[in-house]
PDB file of C-alpha atoms in Angstrom:
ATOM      1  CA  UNK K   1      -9.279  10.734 -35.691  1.00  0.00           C
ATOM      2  CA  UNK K   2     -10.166  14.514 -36.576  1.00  0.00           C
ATOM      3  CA  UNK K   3      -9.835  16.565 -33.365  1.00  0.00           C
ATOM      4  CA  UNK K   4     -12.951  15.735 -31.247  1.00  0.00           C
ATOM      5  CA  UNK K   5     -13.889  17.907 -27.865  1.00  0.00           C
ATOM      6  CA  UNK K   6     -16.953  16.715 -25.288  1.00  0.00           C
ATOM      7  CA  UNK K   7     -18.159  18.217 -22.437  1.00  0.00           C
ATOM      8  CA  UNK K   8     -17.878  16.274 -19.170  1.00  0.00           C
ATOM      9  CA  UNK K   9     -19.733  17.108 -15.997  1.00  0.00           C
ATOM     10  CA  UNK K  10     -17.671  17.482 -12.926  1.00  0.00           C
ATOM     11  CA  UNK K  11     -19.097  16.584  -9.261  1.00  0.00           C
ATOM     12  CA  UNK K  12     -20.284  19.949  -8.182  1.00  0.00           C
ATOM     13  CA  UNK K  13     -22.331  20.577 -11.407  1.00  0.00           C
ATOM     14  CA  UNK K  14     -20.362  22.625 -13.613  1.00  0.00           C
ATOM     15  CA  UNK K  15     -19.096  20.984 -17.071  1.00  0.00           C
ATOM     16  CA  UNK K  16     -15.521  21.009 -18.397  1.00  0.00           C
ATOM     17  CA  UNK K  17     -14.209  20.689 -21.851  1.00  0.00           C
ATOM     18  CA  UNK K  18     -12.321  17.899 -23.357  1.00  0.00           C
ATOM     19  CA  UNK K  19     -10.459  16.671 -26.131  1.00  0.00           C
ATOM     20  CA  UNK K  20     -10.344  13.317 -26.714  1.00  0.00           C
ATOM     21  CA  UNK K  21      -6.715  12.412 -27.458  1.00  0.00           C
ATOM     22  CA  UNK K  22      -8.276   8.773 -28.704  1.00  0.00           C
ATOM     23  CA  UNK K  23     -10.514   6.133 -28.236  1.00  0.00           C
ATOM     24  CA  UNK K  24     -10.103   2.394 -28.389  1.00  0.00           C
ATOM     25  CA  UNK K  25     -12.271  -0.643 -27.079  1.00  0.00           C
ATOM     26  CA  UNK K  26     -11.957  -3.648 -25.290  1.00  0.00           C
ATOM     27  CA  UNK K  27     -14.230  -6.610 -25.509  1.00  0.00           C
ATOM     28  CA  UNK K  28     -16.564  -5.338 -22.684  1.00  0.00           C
ATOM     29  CA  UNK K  29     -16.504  -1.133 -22.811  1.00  0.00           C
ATOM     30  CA  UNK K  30     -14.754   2.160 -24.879  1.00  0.00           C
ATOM     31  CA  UNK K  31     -12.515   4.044 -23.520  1.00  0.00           C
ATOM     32  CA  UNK K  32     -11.352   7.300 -24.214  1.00  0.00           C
ATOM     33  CA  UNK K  33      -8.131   9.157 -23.515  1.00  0.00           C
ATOM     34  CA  UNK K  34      -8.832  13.018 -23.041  1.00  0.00           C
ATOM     35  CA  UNK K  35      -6.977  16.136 -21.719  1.00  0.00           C
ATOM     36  CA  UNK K  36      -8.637  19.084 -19.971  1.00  0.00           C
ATOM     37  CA  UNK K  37      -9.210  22.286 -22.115  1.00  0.00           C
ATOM     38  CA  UNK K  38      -8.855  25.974 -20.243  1.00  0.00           C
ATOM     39  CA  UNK K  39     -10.777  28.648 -20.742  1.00  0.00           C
ATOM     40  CA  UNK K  40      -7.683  29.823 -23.349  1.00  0.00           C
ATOM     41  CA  UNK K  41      -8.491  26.213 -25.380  1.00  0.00           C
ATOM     42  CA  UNK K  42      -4.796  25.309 -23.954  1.00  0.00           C
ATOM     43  CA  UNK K  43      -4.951  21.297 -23.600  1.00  0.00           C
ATOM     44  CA  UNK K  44      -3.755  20.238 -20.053  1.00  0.00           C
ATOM     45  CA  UNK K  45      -0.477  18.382 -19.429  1.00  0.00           C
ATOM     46  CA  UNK K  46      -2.438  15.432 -17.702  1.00  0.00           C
ATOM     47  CA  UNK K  47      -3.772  12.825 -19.630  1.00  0.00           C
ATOM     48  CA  UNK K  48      -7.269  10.896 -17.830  1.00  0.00           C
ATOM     49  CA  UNK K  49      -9.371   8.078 -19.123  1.00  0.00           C
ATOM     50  CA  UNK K  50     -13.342   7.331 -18.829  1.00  0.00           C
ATOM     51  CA  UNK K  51     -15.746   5.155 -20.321  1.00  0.00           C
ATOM     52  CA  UNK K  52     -18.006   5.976 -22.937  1.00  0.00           C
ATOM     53  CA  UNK K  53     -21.144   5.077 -24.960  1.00  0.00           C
ATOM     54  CA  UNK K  54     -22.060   6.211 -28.734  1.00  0.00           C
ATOM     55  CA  UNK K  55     -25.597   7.364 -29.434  1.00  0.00           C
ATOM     56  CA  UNK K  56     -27.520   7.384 -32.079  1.00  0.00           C
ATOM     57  CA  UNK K  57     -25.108   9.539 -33.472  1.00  0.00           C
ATOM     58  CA  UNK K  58     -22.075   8.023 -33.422  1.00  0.00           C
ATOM     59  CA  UNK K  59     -21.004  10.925 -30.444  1.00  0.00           C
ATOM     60  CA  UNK K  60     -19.795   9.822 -27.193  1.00  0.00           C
ATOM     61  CA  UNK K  61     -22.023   9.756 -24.447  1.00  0.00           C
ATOM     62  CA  UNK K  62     -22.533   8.614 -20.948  1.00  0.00           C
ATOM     63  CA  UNK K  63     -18.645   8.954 -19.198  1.00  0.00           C
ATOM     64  CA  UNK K  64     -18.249   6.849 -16.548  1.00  0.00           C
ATOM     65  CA  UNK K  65     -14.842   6.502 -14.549  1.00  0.00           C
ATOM     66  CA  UNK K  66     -13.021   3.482 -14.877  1.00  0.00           C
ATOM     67  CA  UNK K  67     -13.949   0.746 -11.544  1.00  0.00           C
ATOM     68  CA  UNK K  68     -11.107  -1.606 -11.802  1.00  0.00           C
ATOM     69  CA  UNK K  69      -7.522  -2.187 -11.089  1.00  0.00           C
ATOM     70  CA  UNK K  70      -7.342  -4.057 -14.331  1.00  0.00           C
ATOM     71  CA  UNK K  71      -8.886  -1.335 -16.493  1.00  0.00           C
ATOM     72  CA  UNK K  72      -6.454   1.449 -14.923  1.00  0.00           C
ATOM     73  CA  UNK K  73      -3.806  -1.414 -16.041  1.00  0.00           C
ATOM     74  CA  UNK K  74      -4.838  -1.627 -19.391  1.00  0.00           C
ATOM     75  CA  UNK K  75      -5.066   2.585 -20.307  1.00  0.00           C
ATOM     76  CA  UNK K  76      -1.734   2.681 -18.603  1.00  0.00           C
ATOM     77  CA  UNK K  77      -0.491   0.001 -21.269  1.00  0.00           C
ATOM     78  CA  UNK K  78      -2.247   1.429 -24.024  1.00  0.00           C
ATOM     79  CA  UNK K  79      -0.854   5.287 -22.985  1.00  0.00           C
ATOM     80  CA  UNK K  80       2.864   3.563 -22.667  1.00  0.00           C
ATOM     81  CA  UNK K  81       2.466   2.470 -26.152  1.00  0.00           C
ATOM     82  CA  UNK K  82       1.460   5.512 -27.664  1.00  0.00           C
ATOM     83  CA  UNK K  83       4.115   7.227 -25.834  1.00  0.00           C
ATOM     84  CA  UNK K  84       7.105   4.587 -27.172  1.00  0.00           C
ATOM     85  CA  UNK K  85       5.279   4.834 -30.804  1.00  0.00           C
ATOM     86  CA  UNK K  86       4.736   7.950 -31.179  1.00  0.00           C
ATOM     87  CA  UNK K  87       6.765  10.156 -28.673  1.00  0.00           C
ATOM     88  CA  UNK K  88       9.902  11.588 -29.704  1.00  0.00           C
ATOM     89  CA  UNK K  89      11.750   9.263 -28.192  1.00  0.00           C
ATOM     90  CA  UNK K  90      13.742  11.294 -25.455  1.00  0.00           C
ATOM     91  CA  UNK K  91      11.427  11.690 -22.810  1.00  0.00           C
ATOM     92  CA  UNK K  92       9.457   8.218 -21.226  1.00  0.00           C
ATOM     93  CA  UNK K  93       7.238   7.839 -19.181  1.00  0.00           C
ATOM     94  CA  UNK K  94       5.553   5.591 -16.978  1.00  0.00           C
ATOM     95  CA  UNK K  95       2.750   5.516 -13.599  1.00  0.00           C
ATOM     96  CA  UNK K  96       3.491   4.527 -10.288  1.00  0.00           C
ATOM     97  CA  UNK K  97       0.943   4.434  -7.557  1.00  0.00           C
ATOM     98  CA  UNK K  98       2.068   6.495  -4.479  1.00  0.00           C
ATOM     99  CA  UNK K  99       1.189   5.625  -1.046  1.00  0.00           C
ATOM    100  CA  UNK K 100      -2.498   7.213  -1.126  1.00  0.00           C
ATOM    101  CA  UNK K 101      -2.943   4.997  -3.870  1.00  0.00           C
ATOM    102  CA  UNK K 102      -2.805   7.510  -6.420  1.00  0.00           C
ATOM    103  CA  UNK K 103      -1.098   7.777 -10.251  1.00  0.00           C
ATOM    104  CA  UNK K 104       1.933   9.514 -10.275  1.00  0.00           C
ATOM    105  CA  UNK K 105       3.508  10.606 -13.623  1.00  0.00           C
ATOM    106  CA  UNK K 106       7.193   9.790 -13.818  1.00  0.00           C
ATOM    107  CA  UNK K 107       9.837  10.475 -16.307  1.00  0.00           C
ATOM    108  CA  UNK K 108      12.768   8.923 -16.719  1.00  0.00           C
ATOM    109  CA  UNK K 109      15.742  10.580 -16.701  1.00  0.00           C
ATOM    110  CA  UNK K 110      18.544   7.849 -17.609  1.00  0.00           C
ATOM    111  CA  UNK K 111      18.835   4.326 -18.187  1.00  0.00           C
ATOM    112  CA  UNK K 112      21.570   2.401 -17.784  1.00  0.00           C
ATOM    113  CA  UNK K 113      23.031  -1.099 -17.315  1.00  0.00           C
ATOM    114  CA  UNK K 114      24.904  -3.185 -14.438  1.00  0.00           C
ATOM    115  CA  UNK K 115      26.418  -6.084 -16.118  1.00  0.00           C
ATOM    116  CA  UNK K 116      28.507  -7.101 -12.309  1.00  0.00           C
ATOM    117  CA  UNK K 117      24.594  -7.730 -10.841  1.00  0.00           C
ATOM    118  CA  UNK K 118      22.941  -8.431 -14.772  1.00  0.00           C
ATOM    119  CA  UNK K 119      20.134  -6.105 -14.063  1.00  0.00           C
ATOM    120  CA  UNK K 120      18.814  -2.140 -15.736  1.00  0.00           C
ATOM    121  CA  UNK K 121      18.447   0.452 -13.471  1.00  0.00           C
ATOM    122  CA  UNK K 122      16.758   3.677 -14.562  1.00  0.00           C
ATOM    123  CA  UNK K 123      17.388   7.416 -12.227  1.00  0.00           C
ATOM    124  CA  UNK K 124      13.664   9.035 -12.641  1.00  0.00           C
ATOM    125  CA  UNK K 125      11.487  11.890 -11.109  1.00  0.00           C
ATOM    126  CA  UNK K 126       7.620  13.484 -11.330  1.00  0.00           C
ATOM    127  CA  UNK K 127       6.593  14.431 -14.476  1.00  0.00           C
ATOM    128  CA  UNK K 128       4.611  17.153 -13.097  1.00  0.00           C
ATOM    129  CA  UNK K 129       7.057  19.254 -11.875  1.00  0.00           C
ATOM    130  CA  UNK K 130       8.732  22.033 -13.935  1.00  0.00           C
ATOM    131  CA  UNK K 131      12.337  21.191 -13.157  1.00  0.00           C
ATOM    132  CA  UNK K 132      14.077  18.018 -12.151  1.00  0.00           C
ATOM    133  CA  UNK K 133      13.523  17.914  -7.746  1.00  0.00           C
ATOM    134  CA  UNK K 134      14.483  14.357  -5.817  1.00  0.00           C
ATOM    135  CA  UNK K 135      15.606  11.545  -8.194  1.00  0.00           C
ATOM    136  CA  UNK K 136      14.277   8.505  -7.488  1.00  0.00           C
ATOM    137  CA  UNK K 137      16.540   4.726  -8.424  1.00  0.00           C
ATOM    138  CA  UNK K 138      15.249   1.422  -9.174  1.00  0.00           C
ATOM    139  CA  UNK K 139      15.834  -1.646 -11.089  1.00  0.00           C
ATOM    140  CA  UNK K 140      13.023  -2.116 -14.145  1.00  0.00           C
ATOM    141  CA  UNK K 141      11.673  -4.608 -16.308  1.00  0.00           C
ATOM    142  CA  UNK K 142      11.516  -3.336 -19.756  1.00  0.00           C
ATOM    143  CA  UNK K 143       9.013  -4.034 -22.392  1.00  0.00           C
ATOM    144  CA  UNK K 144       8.893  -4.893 -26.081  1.00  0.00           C
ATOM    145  CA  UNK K 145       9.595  -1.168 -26.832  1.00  0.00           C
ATOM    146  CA  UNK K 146      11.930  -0.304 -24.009  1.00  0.00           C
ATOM    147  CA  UNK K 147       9.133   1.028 -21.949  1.00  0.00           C
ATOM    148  CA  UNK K 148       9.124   0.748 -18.193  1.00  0.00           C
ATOM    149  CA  UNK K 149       6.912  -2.327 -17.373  1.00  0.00           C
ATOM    150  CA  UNK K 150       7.736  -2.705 -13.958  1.00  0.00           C
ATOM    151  CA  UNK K 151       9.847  -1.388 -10.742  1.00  0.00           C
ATOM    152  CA  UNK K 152      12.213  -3.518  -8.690  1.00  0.00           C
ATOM    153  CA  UNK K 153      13.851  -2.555  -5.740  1.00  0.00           C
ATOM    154  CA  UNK K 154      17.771  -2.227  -5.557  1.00  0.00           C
ATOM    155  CA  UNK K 155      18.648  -4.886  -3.288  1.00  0.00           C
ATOM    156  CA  UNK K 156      22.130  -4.830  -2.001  1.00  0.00           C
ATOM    157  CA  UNK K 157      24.393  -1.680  -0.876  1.00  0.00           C
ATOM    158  CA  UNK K 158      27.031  -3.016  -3.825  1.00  0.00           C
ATOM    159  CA  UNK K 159      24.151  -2.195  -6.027  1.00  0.00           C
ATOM    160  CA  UNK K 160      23.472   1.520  -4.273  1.00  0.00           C
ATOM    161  CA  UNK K 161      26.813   2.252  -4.865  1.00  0.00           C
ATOM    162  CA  UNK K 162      27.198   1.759  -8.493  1.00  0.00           C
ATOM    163  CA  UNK K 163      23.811   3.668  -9.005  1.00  0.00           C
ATOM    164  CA  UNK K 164      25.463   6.304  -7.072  1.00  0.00           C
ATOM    165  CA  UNK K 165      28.246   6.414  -9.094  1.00  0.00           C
ATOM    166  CA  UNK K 166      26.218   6.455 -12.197  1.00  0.00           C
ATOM    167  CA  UNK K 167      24.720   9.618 -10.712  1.00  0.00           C
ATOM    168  CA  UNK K 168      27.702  11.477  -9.265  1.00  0.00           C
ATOM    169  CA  UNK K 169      29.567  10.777 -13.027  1.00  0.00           C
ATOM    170  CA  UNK K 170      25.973  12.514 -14.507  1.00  0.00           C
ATOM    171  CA  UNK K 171      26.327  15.328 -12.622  1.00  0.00           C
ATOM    172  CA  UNK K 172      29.708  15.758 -13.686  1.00  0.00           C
ATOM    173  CA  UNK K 173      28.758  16.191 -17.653  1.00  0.00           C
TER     174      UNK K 173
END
């Protein structure tokens, strides 16, 4: 896809530039993933998703924000794939809801293994912020590509102290 930009219009009236980072459909709508453009035509670090049309044209028209938990699903799966295809491999990320029920960007810092309790663990943070601040620890379900496909909680104080150890002997390279 050759670089496409649209306008959207934002609730109090004024419009803000877009590039569309890509487009796919599903059997009911199109969706495209876009990143705010500044003033400078610097692409924001955030990556959204809305609905679209094509006119006549063949240009997108008529954004609408996604209405379901299912569709948020589904451009978090497709944005985790593109990510594990196509990133460059040291940096992944996934989306977590927090307890407003909004995304959160997170990054994961390491993954590792506990063979004692047969489970992966991975030590992450937000994505958003500029240098690494609290690290979070959880189990995870990985997908086909390694990706993080799901968050478990660490169950048993055994298990808290081998993640701690895993992240005292990290801080000591």
């Amino acid at each position: 896809m050759d670089e496409q930009y649209f306008k959207i219009q934002l609730e109090d009236g004024t419009e803000q530039q877009c590039r569309a980072i890509m487009t796919f459909d599903s059997e009911e709508h199109s969706y495209v993933l876009y990143s705010i453009v500044d003033e400078n035509g610097n692409d924001s670090e955030e990556v959204s998703a809305l609905r679209f049309e094509l006119d006549e044209n063949g240009e997108m028209t008529d954004f609408t924000s996604l209405e379901t938990e299912a569709e948020w699903e589904m451009v978090d799966e497709v944005l985790n794939t593109l990510i594990a295809e196509f990133g460059d491999g040291e940096e992944d990320f996934f989306t977590i809801s927090d307890e407003n029920d909004e995304d959160v960007v997170c990054e994961v810092i390491h993954r590792f293994e506990l063979e004692e309790f047969n489970k992966s663990y991975i030590l992450y943070t937000f994505a958003d912020q500029e240098e690494v601040g609290e690290i979070f620890a959880a189990c995870y379900i990985a997908g086909e590509k390694g990706e993080v496909q799901d968050l478990l909680p660490i169950e048993t104080d055994e298990e808290w102290e081998k993640v701690e150890q895993e992240l005292q002997s990290l801080n000591q390279k």
